[in-house]
Amino acid sequence: MADPKAMSLRFPDPEQRAAIAAAAKQAGVSMQEYILSAAYDRATAVERRFLEGFGASTARSGAAFAAGSGTVDPSAEQRAAERQARQELDARERGRVT
């Protein structure tokens, strides 16, 4: 009976399996360890991107609230910053959709 804790490493593409096996061998680890490490690295990279975006959003929100509620018409500088932030968000979204 197979070990219930073992990860199933089935790949429909033999070239993909061979590439992963070669990379794991070069790294000196098992395929399972290599795949789990890559998944962890990817997840933490996504988390870092989220936290960076959240921090930037918090900074923009803080600046907006610091300006005070008496400012009904934003300054040209603030409108430009908002446009730039929107363009950056749109560019990131286009980059993820591809």
mmCIF file with all atom_site columns, C-alpha atoms in Angstrom:
data_model
loop_
_atom_site.group_PDB
_atom_site.id
_atom_site.type_symbol
_atom_site.label_atom_id
_atom_site.label_alt_id
_atom_site.label_comp_id
_atom_site.label_asym_id
_atom_site.label_entity_id
_atom_site.label_seq_id
_atom_site.pdbx_PDB_ins_code
_atom_site.Cartn_x
_atom_site.Cartn_y
_atom_site.Cartn_z
_atom_site.occupancy
_atom_site.B_iso_or_equiv
_atom_site.pdbx_formal_charge
_atom_site.auth_seq_id
_atom_site.auth_comp_id
_atom_site.auth_asym_id
_atom_site.auth_atom_id
_atom_site.pdbx_PDB_model_num
ATOM 1  C CA . MET A 1 1  ? 0.000   0.000  0.000   1.00 0.00 ? 1  MET A CA 1
ATOM 2  C CA . ALA A 1 2  ? 1.287   3.477  -0.880  1.00 0.00 ? 2  ALA A CA 1
ATOM 3  C CA . ASP A 1 3  ? 2.241   5.944  1.796   1.00 0.00 ? 3  ASP A CA 1
ATOM 4  C CA . PRO A 1 4  ? -0.890  8.097  2.402   1.00 0.00 ? 4  PRO A CA 1
ATOM 5  C CA . LYS A 1 5  ? 1.304   11.134 3.069   1.00 0.00 ? 5  LYS A CA 1
ATOM 6  C CA . ALA A 1 6  ? 3.160   10.867 -0.242  1.00 0.00 ? 6  ALA A CA 1
ATOM 7  C CA . MET A 1 7  ? 2.341   13.441 -2.879  1.00 0.00 ? 7  MET A CA 1
ATOM 8  C CA . SER A 1 8  ? 1.114   12.062 -6.191  1.00 0.00 ? 8  SER A CA 1
ATOM 9  C CA . LEU A 1 9  ? 3.535   13.202 -8.874  1.00 0.00 ? 9  LEU A CA 1
ATOM 10 C CA . ARG A 1 10 ? 1.698   12.470 -12.102 1.00 0.00 ? 10 ARG A CA 1
ATOM 11 C CA . PHE A 1 11 ? 2.488   14.632 -15.099 1.00 0.00 ? 11 PHE A CA 1
ATOM 12 C CA . PRO A 1 12 ? 0.587   14.351 -18.380 1.00 0.00 ? 12 PRO A CA 1
ATOM 13 C CA . ASP A 1 13 ? 3.586   15.868 -20.188 1.00 0.00 ? 13 ASP A CA 1
ATOM 14 C CA . PRO A 1 14 ? 6.711   13.669 -19.965 1.00 0.00 ? 14 PRO A CA 1
ATOM 15 C CA . GLU A 1 15 ? 8.928   16.622 -20.949 1.00 0.00 ? 15 GLU A CA 1
ATOM 16 C CA . GLN A 1 16 ? 7.565   18.632 -18.029 1.00 0.00 ? 16 GLN A CA 1
ATOM 17 C CA . ARG A 1 17 ? 8.275   15.773 -15.647 1.00 0.00 ? 17 ARG A CA 1
ATOM 18 C CA . ALA A 1 18 ? 11.799  15.387 -17.016 1.00 0.00 ? 18 ALA A CA 1
ATOM 19 C CA . ALA A 1 19 ? 12.470  19.126 -16.656 1.00 0.00 ? 19 ALA A CA 1
ATOM 20 C CA . ILE A 1 20 ? 11.247  19.139 -13.051 1.00 0.00 ? 20 ILE A CA 1
ATOM 21 C CA . ALA A 1 21 ? 13.200  15.982 -12.247 1.00 0.00 ? 21 ALA A CA 1
ATOM 22 C CA . ALA A 1 22 ? 16.379  17.523 -13.698 1.00 0.00 ? 22 ALA A CA 1
ATOM 23 C CA . ALA A 1 23 ? 15.865  20.765 -11.756 1.00 0.00 ? 23 ALA A CA 1
ATOM 24 C CA . ALA A 1 24 ? 15.249  18.828 -8.534  1.00 0.00 ? 24 ALA A CA 1
ATOM 25 C CA . LYS A 1 25 ? 18.346  16.712 -9.104  1.00 0.00 ? 25 LYS A CA 1
ATOM 26 C CA . GLN A 1 26 ? 20.427  19.822 -9.770  1.00 0.00 ? 26 GLN A CA 1
ATOM 27 C CA . ALA A 1 27 ? 19.083  21.369 -6.544  1.00 0.00 ? 27 ALA A CA 1
ATOM 28 C CA . GLY A 1 28 ? 19.892  18.148 -4.691  1.00 0.00 ? 28 GLY A CA 1
ATOM 29 C CA . VAL A 1 29 ? 16.357  17.549 -3.440  1.00 0.00 ? 29 VAL A CA 1
ATOM 30 C CA . SER A 1 30 ? 13.505  15.176 -4.186  1.00 0.00 ? 30 SER A CA 1
ATOM 31 C CA . MET A 1 31 ? 10.918  16.105 -6.790  1.00 0.00 ? 31 MET A CA 1
ATOM 32 C CA . GLN A 1 32 ? 8.302   16.413 -4.065  1.00 0.00 ? 32 GLN A CA 1
ATOM 33 C CA . GLU A 1 33 ? 10.480  18.791 -2.051  1.00 0.00 ? 33 GLU A CA 1
ATOM 34 C CA . TYR A 1 34 ? 11.326  20.781 -5.176  1.00 0.00 ? 34 TYR A CA 1
ATOM 35 C CA . ILE A 1 35 ? 7.660   21.189 -6.160  1.00 0.00 ? 35 ILE A CA 1
ATOM 36 C CA . LEU A 1 36 ? 6.563   22.107 -2.640  1.00 0.00 ? 36 LEU A CA 1
ATOM 37 C CA . SER A 1 37 ? 9.395   24.623 -2.351  1.00 0.00 ? 37 SER A CA 1
ATOM 38 C CA . ALA A 1 38 ? 8.441   26.207 -5.680  1.00 0.00 ? 38 ALA A CA 1
ATOM 39 C CA . ALA A 1 39 ? 4.790   26.390 -4.616  1.00 0.00 ? 39 ALA A CA 1
ATOM 40 C CA . TYR A 1 40 ? 5.775   28.013 -1.324  1.00 0.00 ? 40 TYR A CA 1
ATOM 41 C CA . ASP A 1 41 ? 8.017   30.533 -3.111  1.00 0.00 ? 41 ASP A CA 1
ATOM 42 C CA . ARG A 1 42 ? 5.174   31.395 -5.495  1.00 0.00 ? 42 ARG A CA 1
ATOM 43 C CA . ALA A 1 43 ? 2.677   31.802 -2.655  1.00 0.00 ? 43 ALA A CA 1
ATOM 44 C CA . THR A 1 44 ? 4.971   34.061 -0.665  1.00 0.00 ? 44 THR A CA 1
ATOM 45 C CA . ALA A 1 45 ? 5.688   36.151 -3.780  1.00 0.00 ? 45 ALA A CA 1
ATOM 46 C CA . VAL A 1 46 ? 1.952   36.627 -4.274  1.00 0.00 ? 46 VAL A CA 1
ATOM 47 C CA . GLU A 1 47 ? 1.603   37.543 -0.605  1.00 0.00 ? 47 GLU A CA 1
ATOM 48 C CA . ARG A 1 48 ? 4.417   40.117 -0.888  1.00 0.00 ? 48 ARG A CA 1
ATOM 49 C CA . ARG A 1 49 ? 2.772   41.698 -3.955  1.00 0.00 ? 49 ARG A CA 1
ATOM 50 C CA . PHE A 1 50 ? -0.531  41.873 -2.115  1.00 0.00 ? 50 PHE A CA 1
ATOM 51 C CA . LEU A 1 51 ? 1.059   43.453 0.955   1.00 0.00 ? 51 LEU A CA 1
ATOM 52 C CA . GLU A 1 52 ? 2.945   45.989 -1.176  1.00 0.00 ? 52 GLU A CA 1
ATOM 53 C CA . GLY A 1 53 ? -0.291  46.941 -2.947  1.00 0.00 ? 53 GLY A CA 1
ATOM 54 C CA . PHE A 1 54 ? -2.150  47.099 0.340   1.00 0.00 ? 54 PHE A CA 1
ATOM 55 C CA . GLY A 1 55 ? 0.553   49.314 1.848   1.00 0.00 ? 55 GLY A CA 1
ATOM 56 C CA . ALA A 1 56 ? 0.401   51.683 -1.130  1.00 0.00 ? 56 ALA A CA 1
ATOM 57 C CA . SER A 1 57 ? -3.387  51.781 -0.898  1.00 0.00 ? 57 SER A CA 1
ATOM 58 C CA . THR A 1 58 ? -3.225  52.506 2.824   1.00 0.00 ? 58 THR A CA 1
ATOM 59 C CA . ALA A 1 59 ? -0.750  55.330 2.211   1.00 0.00 ? 59 ALA A CA 1
ATOM 60 C CA . ARG A 1 60 ? -3.010  56.864 -0.452  1.00 0.00 ? 60 ARG A CA 1
ATOM 61 C CA . SER A 1 61 ? -6.049  56.538 1.802   1.00 0.00 ? 61 SER A CA 1
ATOM 62 C CA . GLY A 1 62 ? -4.168  58.057 4.722   1.00 0.00 ? 62 GLY A CA 1
ATOM 63 C CA . ALA A 1 63 ? -3.108  60.996 2.558   1.00 0.00 ? 63 ALA A CA 1
ATOM 64 C CA . ALA A 1 64 ? -6.688  61.503 1.387   1.00 0.00 ? 64 ALA A CA 1
ATOM 65 C CA . PHE A 1 65 ? -8.026  61.549 4.933   1.00 0.00 ? 65 PHE A CA 1
ATOM 66 C CA . ALA A 1 66 ? -5.178  63.784 6.092   1.00 0.00 ? 66 ALA A CA 1
ATOM 67 C CA . ALA A 1 67 ? -6.193  66.320 3.467   1.00 0.00 ? 67 ALA A CA 1
ATOM 68 C CA . GLY A 1 68 ? -9.375  66.743 5.460   1.00 0.00 ? 68 GLY A CA 1
ATOM 69 C CA . SER A 1 69 ? -13.012 66.496 4.579   1.00 0.00 ? 69 SER A CA 1
ATOM 70 C CA . GLY A 1 70 ? -13.170 70.224 3.795   1.00 0.00 ? 70 GLY A CA 1
ATOM 71 C CA . THR A 1 71 ? -11.385 69.639 0.503   1.00 0.00 ? 71 THR A CA 1
ATOM 72 C CA . VAL A 1 72 ? -14.179 68.949 -1.952  1.00 0.00 ? 72 VAL A CA 1
ATOM 73 C CA . ASP A 1 73 ? -12.263 69.638 -5.147  1.00 0.00 ? 73 ASP A CA 1
ATOM 74 C CA . PRO A 1 74 ? -8.957  67.745 -5.221  1.00 0.00 ? 74 PRO A CA 1
ATOM 75 C CA . SER A 1 75 ? -5.871  69.574 -6.373  1.00 0.00 ? 75 SER A CA 1
ATOM 76 C CA . ALA A 1 76 ? -4.372  68.963 -9.781  1.00 0.00 ? 76 ALA A CA 1
ATOM 77 C CA . GLU A 1 77 ? -1.508  67.133 -8.055  1.00 0.00 ? 77 GLU A CA 1
ATOM 78 C CA . GLN A 1 78 ? -3.909  64.806 -6.249  1.00 0.00 ? 78 GLN A CA 1
ATOM 79 C CA . ARG A 1 79 ? -5.867  64.119 -9.458  1.00 0.00 ? 79 ARG A CA 1
ATOM 80 C CA . ALA A 1 80 ? -2.581  63.305 -11.239 1.00 0.00 ? 80 ALA A CA 1
ATOM 81 C CA . ALA A 1 81 ? -1.565  60.942 -8.410  1.00 0.00 ? 81 ALA A CA 1
ATOM 82 C CA . GLU A 1 82 ? -4.954  59.230 -8.610  1.00 0.00 ? 82 GLU A CA 1
ATOM 83 C CA . ARG A 1 83 ? -4.651  58.849 -12.400 1.00 0.00 ? 83 ARG A CA 1
ATOM 84 C CA . GLN A 1 84 ? -1.166  57.394 -12.028 1.00 0.00 ? 84 GLN A CA 1
ATOM 85 C CA . ALA A 1 85 ? -2.317  54.958 -9.330  1.00 0.00 ? 85 ALA A CA 1
ATOM 86 C CA . ARG A 1 86 ? -5.219  53.867 -11.547 1.00 0.00 ? 86 ARG A CA 1
ATOM 87 C CA . GLN A 1 87 ? -2.891  53.350 -14.515 1.00 0.00 ? 87 GLN A CA 1
ATOM 88 C CA . GLU A 1 88 ? -0.544  51.250 -12.373 1.00 0.00 ? 88 GLU A CA 1
ATOM 89 C CA . LEU A 1 89 ? -3.440  49.097 -11.173 1.00 0.00 ? 89 LEU A CA 1
ATOM 90 C CA . ASP A 1 90 ? -4.715  48.684 -14.727 1.00 0.00 ? 90 ASP A CA 1
ATOM 91 C CA . ALA A 1 91 ? -1.221  47.733 -15.931 1.00 0.00 ? 91 ALA A CA 1
ATOM 92 C CA . ARG A 1 92 ? -0.892  45.120 -13.172 1.00 0.00 ? 92 ARG A CA 1
ATOM 93 C CA . GLU A 1 93 ? -4.293  43.677 -14.054 1.00 0.00 ? 93 GLU A CA 1
ATOM 94 C CA . ARG A 1 94 ? -3.369  43.452 -17.741 1.00 0.00 ? 94 ARG A CA 1
ATOM 95 C CA . GLY A 1 95 ? -0.133  41.702 -16.752 1.00 0.00 ? 95 GLY A CA 1
ATOM 96 C CA . ARG A 1 96 ? -1.979  39.046 -14.725 1.00 0.00 ? 96 ARG A CA 1
ATOM 97 C CA . VAL A 1 97 ? -4.671  38.349 -17.308 1.00 0.00 ? 97 VAL A CA 1
ATOM 98 C CA . THR A 1 98 ? -2.323  37.308 -20.080 1.00 0.00 ? 98 THR A CA 1
#
